[in-house]
Coordinates of C-alpha atoms in Angstrom, one line a residue:
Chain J
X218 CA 97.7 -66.2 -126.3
X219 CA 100.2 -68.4 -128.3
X220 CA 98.6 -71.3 -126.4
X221 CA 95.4 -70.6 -127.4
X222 CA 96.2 -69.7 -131.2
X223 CA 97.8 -73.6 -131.1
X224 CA 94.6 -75.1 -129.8
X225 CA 92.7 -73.5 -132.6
X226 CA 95.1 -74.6 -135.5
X227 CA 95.3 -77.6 -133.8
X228 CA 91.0 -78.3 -133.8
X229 CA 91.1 -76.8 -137.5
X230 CA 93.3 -79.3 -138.8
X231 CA 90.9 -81.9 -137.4
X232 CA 88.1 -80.1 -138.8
X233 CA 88.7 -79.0 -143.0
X234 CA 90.6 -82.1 -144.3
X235 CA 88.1 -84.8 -143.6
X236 CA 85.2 -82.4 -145.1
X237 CA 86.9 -82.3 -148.7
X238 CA 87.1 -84.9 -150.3
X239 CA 84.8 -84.3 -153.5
X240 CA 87.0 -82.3 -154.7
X241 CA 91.0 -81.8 -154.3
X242 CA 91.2 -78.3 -155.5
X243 CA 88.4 -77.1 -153.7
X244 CA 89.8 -78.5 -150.8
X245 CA 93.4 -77.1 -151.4
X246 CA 92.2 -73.4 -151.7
X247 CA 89.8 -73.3 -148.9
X248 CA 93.1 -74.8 -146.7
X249 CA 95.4 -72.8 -148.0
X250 CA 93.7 -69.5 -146.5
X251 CA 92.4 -71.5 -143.6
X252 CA 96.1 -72.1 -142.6
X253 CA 97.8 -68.8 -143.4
X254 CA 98.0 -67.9 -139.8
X255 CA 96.7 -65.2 -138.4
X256 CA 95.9 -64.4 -134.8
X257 CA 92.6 -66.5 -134.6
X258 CA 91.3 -63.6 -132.5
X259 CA 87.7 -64.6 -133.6
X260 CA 88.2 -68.0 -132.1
X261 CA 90.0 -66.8 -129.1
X262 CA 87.6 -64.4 -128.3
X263 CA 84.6 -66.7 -128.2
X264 CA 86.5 -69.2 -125.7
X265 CA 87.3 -66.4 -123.6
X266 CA 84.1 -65.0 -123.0
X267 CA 82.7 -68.3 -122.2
X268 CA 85.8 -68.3 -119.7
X269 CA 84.5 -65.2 -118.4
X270 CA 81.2 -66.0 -117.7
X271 CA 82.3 -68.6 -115.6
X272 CA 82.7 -72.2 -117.8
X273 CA 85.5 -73.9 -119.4
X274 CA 85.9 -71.7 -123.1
X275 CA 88.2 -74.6 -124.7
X276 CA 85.2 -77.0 -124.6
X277 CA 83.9 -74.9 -127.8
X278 CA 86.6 -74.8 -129.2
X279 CA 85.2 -76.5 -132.3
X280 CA 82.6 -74.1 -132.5
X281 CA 85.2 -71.5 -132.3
X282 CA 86.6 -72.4 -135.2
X283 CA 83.7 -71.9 -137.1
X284 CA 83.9 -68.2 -136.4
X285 CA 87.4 -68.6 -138.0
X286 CA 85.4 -70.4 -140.9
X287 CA 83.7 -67.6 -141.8
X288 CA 86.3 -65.0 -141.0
X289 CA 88.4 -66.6 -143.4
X290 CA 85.9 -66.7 -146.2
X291 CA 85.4 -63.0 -145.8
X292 CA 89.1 -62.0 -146.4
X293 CA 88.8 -64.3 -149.7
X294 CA 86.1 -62.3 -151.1
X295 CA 87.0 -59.4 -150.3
X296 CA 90.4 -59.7 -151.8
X297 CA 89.4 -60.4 -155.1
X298 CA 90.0 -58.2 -157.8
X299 CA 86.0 -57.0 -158.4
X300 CA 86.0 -55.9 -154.7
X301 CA 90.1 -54.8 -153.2
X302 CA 91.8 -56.6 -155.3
X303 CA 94.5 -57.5 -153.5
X304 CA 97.8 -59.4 -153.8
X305 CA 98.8 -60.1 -150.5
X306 CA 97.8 -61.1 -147.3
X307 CA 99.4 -62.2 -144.2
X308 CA 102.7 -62.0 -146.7
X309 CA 101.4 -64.6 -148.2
X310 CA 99.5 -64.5 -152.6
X311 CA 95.9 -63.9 -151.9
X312 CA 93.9 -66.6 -152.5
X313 CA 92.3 -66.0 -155.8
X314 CA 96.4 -65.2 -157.1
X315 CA 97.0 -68.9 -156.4
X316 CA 93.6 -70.4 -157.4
X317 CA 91.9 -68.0 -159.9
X318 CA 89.0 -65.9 -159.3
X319 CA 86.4 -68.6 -159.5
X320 CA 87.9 -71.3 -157.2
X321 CA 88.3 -68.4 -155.0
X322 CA 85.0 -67.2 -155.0
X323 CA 84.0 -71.1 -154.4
X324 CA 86.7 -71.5 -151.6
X325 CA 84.7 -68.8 -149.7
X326 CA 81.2 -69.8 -150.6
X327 CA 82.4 -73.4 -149.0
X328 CA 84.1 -71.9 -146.0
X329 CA 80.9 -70.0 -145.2
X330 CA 78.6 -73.1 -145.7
X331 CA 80.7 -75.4 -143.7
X332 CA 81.0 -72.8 -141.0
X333 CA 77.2 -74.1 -140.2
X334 CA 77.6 -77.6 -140.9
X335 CA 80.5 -77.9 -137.9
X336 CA 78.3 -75.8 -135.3
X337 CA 75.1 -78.5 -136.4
X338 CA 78.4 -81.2 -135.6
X339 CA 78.6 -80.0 -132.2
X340 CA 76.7 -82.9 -129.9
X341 CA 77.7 -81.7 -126.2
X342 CA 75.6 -78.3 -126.7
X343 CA 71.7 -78.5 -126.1
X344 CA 70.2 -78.0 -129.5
X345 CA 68.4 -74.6 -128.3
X346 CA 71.2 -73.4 -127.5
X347 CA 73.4 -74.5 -130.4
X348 CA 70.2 -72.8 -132.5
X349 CA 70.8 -69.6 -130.9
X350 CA 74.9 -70.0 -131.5
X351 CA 73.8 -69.9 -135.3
X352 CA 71.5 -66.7 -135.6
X353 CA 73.6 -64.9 -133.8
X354 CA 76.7 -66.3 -136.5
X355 CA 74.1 -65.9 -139.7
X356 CA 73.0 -62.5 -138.2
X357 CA 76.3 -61.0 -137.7
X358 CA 77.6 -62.3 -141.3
X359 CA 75.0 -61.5 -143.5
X360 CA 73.1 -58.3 -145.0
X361 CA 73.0 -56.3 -141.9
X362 CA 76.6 -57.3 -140.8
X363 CA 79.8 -58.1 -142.2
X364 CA 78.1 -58.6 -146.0
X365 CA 76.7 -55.7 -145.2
X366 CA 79.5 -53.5 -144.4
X367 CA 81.7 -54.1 -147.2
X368 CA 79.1 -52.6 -149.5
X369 CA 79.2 -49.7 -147.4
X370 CA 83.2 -49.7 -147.8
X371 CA 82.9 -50.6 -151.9
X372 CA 80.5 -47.6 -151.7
X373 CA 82.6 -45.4 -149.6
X374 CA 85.5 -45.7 -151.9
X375 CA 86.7 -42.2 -153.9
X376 CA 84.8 -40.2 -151.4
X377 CA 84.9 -38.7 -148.2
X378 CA 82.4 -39.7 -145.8
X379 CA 82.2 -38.4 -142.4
X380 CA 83.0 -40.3 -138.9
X381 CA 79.9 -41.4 -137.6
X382 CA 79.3 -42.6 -141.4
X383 CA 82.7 -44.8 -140.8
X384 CA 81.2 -46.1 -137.3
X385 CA 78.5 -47.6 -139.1
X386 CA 80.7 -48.8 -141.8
X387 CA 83.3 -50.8 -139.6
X388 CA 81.0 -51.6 -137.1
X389 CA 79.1 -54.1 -139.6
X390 CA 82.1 -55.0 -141.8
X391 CA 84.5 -56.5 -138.8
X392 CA 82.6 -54.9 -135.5
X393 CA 80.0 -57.7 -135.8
X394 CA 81.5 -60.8 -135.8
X395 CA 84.1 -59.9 -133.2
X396 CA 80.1 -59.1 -131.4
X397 CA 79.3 -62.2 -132.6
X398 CA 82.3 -64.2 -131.5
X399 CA 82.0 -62.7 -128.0
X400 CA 78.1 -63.5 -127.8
X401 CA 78.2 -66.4 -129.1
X402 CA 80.7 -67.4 -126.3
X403 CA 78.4 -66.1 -123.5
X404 CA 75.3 -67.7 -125.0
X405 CA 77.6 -71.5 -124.5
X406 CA 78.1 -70.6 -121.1
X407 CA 74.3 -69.5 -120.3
X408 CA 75.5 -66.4 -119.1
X409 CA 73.1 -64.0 -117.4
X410 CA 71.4 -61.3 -118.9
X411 CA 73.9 -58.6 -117.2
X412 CA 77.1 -60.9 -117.9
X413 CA 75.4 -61.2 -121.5
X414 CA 75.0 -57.1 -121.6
X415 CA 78.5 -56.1 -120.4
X416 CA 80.7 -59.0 -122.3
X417 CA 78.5 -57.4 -125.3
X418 CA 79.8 -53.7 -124.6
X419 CA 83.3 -55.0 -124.5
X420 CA 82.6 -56.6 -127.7
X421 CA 81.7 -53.2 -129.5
X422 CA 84.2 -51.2 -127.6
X423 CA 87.1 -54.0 -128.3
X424 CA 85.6 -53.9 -132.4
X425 CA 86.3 -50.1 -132.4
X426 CA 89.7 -49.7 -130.7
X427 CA 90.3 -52.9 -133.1
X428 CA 89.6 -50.7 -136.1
X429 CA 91.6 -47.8 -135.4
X430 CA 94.2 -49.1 -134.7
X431 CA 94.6 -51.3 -137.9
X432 CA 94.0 -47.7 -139.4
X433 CA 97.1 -46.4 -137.8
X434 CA 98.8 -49.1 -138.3
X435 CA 98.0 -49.1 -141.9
X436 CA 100.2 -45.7 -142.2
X437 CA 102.6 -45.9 -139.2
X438 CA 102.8 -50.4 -139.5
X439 CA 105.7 -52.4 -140.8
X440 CA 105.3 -54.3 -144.1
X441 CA 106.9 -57.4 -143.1
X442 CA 105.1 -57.1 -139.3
X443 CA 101.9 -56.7 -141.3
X444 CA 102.7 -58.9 -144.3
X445 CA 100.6 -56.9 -146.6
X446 CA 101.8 -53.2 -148.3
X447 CA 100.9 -50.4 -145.6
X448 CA 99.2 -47.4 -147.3
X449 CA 96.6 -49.5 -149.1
X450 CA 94.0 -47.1 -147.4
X451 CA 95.5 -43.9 -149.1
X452 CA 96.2 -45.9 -152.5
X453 CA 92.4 -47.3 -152.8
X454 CA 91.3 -43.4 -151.5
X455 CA 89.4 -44.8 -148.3
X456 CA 88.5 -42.6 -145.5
X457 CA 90.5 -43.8 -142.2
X458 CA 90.2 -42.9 -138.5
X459 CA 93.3 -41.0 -139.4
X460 CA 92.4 -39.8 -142.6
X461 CA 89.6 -38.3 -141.1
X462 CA 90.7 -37.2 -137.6
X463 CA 94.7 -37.2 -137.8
X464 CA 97.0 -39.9 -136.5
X465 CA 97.2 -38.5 -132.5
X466 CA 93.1 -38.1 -132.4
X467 CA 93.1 -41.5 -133.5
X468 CA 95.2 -42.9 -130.9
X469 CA 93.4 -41.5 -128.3
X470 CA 90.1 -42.7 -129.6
X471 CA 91.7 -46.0 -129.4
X472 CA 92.7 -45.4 -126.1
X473 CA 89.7 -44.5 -124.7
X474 CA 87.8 -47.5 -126.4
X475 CA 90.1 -49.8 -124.8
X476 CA 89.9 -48.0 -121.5
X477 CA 85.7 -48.3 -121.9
X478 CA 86.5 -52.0 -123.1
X479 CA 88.4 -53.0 -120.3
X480 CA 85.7 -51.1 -117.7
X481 CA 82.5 -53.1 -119.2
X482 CA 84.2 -56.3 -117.8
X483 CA 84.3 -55.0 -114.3
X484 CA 81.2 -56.9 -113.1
X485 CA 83.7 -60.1 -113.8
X486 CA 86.3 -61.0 -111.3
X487 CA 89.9 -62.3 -112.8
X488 CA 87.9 -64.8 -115.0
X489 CA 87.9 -61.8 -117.8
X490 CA 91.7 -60.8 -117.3
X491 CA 92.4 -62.5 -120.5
X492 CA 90.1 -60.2 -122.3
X493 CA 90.7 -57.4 -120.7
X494 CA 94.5 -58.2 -121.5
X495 CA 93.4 -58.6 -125.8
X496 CA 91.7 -54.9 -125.9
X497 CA 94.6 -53.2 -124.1
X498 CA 96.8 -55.6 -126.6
X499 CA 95.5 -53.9 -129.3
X500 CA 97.1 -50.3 -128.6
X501 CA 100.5 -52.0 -128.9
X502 CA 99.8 -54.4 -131.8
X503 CA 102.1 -54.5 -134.5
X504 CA 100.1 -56.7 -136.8
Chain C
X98 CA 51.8 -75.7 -159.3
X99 CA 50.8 -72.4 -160.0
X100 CA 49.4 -72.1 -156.0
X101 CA 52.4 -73.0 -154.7
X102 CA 54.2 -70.9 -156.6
X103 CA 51.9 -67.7 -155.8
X104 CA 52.7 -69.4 -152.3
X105 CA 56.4 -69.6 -152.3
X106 CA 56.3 -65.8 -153.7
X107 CA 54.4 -64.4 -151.1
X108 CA 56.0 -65.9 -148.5
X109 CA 59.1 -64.5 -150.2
X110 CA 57.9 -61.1 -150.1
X111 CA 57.4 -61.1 -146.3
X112 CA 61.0 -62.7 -145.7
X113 CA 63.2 -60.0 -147.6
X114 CA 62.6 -56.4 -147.4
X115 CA 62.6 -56.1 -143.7
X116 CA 66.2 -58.1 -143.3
X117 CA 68.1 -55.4 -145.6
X118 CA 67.5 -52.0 -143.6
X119 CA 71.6 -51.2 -143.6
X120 CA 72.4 -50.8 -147.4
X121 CA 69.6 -50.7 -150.0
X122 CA 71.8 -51.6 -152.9
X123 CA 72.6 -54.8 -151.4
X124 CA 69.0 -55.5 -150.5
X125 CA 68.0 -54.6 -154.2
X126 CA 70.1 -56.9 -155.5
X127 CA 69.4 -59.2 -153.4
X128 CA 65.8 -59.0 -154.3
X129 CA 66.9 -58.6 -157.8
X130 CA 67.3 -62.0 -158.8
X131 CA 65.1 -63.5 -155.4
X132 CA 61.9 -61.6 -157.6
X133 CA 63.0 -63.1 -160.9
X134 CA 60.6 -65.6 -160.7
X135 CA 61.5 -69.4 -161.5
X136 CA 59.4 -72.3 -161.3
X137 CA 60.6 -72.3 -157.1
X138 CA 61.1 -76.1 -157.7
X139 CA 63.2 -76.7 -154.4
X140 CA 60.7 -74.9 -151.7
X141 CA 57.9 -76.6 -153.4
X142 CA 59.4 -80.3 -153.2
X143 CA 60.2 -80.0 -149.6
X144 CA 57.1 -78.7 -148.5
X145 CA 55.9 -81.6 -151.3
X146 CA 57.5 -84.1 -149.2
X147 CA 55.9 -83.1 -145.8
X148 CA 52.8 -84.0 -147.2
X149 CA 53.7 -87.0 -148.8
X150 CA 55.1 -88.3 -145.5
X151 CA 51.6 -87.3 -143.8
X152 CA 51.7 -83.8 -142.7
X153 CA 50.5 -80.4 -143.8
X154 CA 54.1 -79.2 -146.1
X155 CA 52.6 -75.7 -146.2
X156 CA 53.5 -75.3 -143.0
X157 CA 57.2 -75.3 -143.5
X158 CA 57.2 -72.6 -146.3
X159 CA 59.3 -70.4 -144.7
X160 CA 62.0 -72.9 -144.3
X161 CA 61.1 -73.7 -148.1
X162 CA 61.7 -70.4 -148.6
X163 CA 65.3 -70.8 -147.4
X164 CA 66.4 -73.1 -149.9
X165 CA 65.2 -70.2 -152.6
X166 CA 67.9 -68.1 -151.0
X167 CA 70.3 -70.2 -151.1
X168 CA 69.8 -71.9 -155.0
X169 CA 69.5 -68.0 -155.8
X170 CA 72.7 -66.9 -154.1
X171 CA 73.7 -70.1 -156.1
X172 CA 72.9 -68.4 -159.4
X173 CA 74.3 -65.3 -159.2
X174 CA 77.4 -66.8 -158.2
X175 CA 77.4 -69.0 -161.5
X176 CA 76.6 -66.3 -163.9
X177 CA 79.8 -63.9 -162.5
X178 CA 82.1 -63.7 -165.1
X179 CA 84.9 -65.0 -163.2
X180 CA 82.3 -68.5 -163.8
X181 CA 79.8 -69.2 -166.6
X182 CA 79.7 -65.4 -167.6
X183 CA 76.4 -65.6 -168.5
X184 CA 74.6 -62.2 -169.1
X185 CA 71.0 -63.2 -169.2
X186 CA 69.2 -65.4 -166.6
X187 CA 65.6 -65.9 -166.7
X188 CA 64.8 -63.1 -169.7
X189 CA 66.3 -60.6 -167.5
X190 CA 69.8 -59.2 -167.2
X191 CA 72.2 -61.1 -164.8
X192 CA 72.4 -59.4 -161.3
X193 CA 76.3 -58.4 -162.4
X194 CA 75.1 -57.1 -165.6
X195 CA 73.2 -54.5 -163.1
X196 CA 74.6 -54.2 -160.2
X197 CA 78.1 -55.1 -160.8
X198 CA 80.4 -57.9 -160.3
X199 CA 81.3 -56.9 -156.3
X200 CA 77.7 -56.2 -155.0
X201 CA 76.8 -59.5 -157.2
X202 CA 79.2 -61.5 -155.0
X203 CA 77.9 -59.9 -151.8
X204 CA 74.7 -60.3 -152.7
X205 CA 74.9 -64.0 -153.3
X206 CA 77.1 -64.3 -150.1
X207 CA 74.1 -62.8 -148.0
X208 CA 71.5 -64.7 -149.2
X209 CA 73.4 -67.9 -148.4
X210 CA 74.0 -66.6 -144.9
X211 CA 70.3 -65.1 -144.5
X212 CA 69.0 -68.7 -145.5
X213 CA 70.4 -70.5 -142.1
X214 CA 69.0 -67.1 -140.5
X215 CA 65.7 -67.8 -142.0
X216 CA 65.6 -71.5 -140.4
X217 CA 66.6 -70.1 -137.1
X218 CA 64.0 -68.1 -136.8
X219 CA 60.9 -70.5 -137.0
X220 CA 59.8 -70.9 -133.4
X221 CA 57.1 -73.9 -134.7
X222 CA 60.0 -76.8 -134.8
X223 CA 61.7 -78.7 -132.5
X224 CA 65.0 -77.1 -131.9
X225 CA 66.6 -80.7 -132.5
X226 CA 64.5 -81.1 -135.5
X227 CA 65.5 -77.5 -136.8
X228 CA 69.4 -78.5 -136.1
X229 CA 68.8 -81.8 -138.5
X230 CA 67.7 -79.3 -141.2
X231 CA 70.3 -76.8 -141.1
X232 CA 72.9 -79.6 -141.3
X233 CA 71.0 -81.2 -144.2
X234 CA 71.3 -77.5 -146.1
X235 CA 74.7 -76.6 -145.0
X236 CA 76.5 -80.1 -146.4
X237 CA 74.3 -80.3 -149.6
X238 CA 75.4 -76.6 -150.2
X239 CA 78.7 -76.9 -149.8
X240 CA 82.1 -78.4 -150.6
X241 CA 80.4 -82.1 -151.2
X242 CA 77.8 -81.0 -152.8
X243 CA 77.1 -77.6 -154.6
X244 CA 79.9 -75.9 -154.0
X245 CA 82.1 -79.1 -155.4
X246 CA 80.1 -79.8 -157.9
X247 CA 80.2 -76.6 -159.1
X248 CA 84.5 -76.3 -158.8
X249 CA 84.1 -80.0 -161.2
X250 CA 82.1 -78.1 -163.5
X251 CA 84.7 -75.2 -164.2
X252 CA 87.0 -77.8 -164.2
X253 CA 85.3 -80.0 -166.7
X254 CA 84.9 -76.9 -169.5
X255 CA 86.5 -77.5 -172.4
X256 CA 87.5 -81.4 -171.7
X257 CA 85.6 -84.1 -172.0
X258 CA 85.0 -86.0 -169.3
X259 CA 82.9 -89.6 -169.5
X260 CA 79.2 -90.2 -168.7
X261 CA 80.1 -91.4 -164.8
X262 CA 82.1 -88.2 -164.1
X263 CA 79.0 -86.0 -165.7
X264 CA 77.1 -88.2 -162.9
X265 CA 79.0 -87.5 -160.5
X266 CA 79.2 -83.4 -161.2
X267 CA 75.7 -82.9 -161.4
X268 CA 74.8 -84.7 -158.5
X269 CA 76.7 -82.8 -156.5
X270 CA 76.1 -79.6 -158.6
X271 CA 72.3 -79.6 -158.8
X272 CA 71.2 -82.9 -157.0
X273 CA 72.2 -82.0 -154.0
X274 CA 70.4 -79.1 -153.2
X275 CA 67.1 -81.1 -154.5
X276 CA 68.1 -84.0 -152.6
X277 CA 68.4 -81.2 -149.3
X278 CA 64.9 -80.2 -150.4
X279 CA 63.2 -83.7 -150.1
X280 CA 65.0 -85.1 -147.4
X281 CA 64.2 -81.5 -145.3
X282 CA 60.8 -81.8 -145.9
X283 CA 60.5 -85.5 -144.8
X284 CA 62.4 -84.7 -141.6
X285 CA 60.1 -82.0 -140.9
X286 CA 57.4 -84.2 -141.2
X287 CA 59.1 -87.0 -138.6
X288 CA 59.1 -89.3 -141.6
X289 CA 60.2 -92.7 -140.8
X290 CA 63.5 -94.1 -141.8
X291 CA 61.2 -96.3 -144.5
X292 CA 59.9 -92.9 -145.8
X293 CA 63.3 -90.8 -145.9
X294 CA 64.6 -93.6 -147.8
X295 CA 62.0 -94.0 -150.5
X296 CA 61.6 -89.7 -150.7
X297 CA 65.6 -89.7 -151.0
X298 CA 65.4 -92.3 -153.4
X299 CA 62.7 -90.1 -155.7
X300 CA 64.9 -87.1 -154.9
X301 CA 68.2 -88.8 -156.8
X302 CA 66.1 -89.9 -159.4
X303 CA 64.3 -86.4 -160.0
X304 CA 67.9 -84.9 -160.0
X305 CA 69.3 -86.6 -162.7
X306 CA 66.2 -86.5 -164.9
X307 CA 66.0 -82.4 -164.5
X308 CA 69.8 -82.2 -165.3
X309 CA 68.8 -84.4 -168.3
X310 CA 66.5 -82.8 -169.5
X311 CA 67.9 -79.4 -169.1
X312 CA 70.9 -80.4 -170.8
X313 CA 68.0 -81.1 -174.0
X314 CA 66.2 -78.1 -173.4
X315 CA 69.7 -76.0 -174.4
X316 CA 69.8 -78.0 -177.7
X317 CA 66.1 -78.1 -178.8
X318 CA 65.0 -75.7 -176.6
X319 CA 62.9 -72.1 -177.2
X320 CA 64.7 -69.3 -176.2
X321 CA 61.8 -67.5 -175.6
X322 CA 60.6 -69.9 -172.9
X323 CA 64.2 -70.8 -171.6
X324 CA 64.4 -66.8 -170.9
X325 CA 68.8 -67.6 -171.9
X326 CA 70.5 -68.3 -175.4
X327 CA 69.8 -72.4 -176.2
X328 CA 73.2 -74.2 -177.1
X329 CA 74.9 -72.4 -174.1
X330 CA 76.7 -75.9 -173.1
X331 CA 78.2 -76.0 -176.6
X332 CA 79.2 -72.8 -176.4
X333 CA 80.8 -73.0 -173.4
X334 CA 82.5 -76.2 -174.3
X335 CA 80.1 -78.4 -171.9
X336 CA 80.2 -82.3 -171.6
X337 CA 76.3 -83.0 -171.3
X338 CA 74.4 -85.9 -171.6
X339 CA 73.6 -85.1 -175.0
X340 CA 76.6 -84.8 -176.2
X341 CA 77.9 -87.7 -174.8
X342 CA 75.1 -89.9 -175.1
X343 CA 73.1 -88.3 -178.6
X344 CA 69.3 -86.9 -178.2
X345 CA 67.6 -90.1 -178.4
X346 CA 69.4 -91.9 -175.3
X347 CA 69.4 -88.7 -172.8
X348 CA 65.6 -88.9 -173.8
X349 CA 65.3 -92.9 -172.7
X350 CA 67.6 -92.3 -169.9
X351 CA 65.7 -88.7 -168.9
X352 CA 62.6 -91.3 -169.3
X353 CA 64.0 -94.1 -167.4
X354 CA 64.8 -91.8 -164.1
X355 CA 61.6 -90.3 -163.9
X356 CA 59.8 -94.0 -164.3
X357 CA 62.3 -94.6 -160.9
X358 CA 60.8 -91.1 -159.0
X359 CA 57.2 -92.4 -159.6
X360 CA 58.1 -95.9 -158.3
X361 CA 60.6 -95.2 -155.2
X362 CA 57.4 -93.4 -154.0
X363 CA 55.0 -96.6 -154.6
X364 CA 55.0 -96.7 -150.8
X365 CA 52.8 -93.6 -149.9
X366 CA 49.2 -93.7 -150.7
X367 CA 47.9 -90.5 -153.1
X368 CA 50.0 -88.0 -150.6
X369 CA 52.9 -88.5 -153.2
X370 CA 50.8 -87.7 -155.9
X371 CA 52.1 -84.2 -156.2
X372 CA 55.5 -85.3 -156.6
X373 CA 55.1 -88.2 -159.0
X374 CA 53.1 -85.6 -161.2
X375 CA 56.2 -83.2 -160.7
X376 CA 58.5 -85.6 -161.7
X377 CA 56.8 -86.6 -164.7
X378 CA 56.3 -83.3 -165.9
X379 CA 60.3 -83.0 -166.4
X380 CA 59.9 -85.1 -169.8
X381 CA 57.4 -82.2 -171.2
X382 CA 59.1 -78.7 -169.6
X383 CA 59.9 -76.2 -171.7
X384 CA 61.7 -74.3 -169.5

């Protein structure tokens, strides 16, 4: 895992300097968030499930980063002070604290944008393929994804809604790009349809245990492990896995997602240990 | 013009609805400012310069239909108060003014994400051909082009900056995206490297004389036709080229870049008509 994480900071350094240099401040805001850290799970994910279907995942590595691209341009947004409006994150000032809203708002609109310009960079992919890399990237990200699911959560705020209603919710807002990332990795390894079917039921499984688990560590978590305040859930009045189910229901729910998670790979041999290893990860994570 | 316009719209229509099924308040803001009209200047040049470079443009009007998304997401983002705060757009209320600044942020962030969707989905191009377009978009939209020229403009407010700087800004800011438009077009039509060059040519030229003579339009302009208060830019604080120039130059140099449009396309026989006539209709627009 730490291994990994290095080669994607390592192909992100390469990547977001050398694409700047119109403008300085631009540039300075959109690496500032690119390079707070953070597990690069997006990334990660998308190599590994190229591993598992049987190629070499770190030969997309570039277009891994994209993911993180995009990933990164979503916690800009969303920190700003007309949507969570929040001060910290990864125990680091948001972005928009450092740059003002507008350079942040720009930051992200850049990030997003470039996130499509590296994947058209990418010249050892056939061009169908690297067409069907982007729809699924667009698809997941936009109106009926991860755009998608934060109006839901804006919405949701100040009210209860009930637990399939917060399915639907998480699995746009963060459930589909990790979907994505994982697709998007078997699509560069012209996996089969079955390899293609199961590695996405991991995906889905993996986004929920994901989830609740950032739920429960959002009450039970350590601020300086997290490197954001916990109980920003109950402060902005958001309805939780364990708001709405209590803290033991939703770590077995976890449990079981990670169990399911870790089944869909069966078909695999050891190629999908490492992915099997992330989901089960995720009921010990402390960040 | 008005044909291609009715063209443009209707092609809009068929694009929108059906890709905003999750959350209807993000798809009605979406189609909020996508319906506001506008003269649809960018999907009519590049389907302009298809047939200037031999082929039938009309064909590519759902990827011209892409670049609406994305100079729309472009708008909304502009008008947010964190940027221009600019309440009125086109006669009609800004899309914060209704819908609020978060889902006006979203809103603009799907529509730049469901324009690279859009491309992916025509099955009529060459993949290869369709990659060349999506990279054409993606780096004229972002942090070299729009996106920067854009951060330069916030920056510029309230200084003022000299008549190579105001170049520079707005041909990132706004020439870009018209640049994309023309140069997408002729790479959809398999132009040859002699054609890209003159339509590029045309397209730089055509930028700077619509920034020109929008910059007159806000001081001897009819708010009426303009559909926003004139004298914005001085309101604002807003190096333009008529304040740095006076009326009369930014009218010869307005003049001077249109008489280079017409010319850089002296190589095409009458299938550049359209756009010559386009770009010599900047020096009369009232809007």
């Amino acid at each position: 895992m730490k291994r990994k994480i290095e080669l994607v900071n390592n192909e992100l350094t390469k990547i977001y300097p050398a694409n700047t240099a119109l403008n300085s401040i631009l540039a300075d805001s959109m690496n500032y968030s690119l390079s707070a850290g953070g597990k690069r799970l997006r990334p990660i994910m998308l190599m590994a499930a190229a591993d598992a279907a049987g190629t070499n995942g770190e030969a997309f590595c570039r277009i891994a980063c994209a993911l993180e691209f995009v990933h990164t341009y979503s916690l800009i947004h969303d920190d700003l002070p007309a949507m969570d409006n929040d001060d910290y994150r990864r125990g680091k000032l948001t972005n928009h604290k450092v740059y003002g809203d507008a350079t942040a708002i720009l930051a992200g609109d850049a990030l997003l944008t470039m996130a499509f310009d590296i994947i058209t960079s990418v010249n050892t992919v056939k061009p169908d393929i690297l067409l069907k890399v982007i729809k699924e990237l667009a698809y997941a990200a936009g109106a009926e994804g991860m755009v998608g699911g934060q109006v839901i959560d804006l919405q949701s705020e100040n009210k209860r809604i009930n637990i399939d209603e917060l399915r639907k919710l998480h699995s746009a807002k963060t459930g589909a790009l990790f979907c994505a990332a994982i697709r998007i990795g078997a699509i560069l390894a012209e996996a089969s349809d079955e390899q293609l079917q199961a590695l996405t039921r991991y995906a889905k499984e993996f986004g929920l245990a994901f989830q609740i688990t950032d739920d429960i560590l959002d009450v039970i978590g350590d601020n300086e492990k997290i490197g954001k305040p916990v109980g920003s859930d109950e402060k902005n009045h958001k309805s939780t896995y364990v708001s709405l189910l209590s803290l033991e229901k939703a770590q077995k729910l976890a449990k079981a997602s990670v169990d399911n998670a870790v089944q869909a790979l069966d078909i695999f041999g050891d190629t999908a240990d490492f992915l099997q290893s992330l989901a089960k990860y995720l009921l010990t994570r402390q960040n």
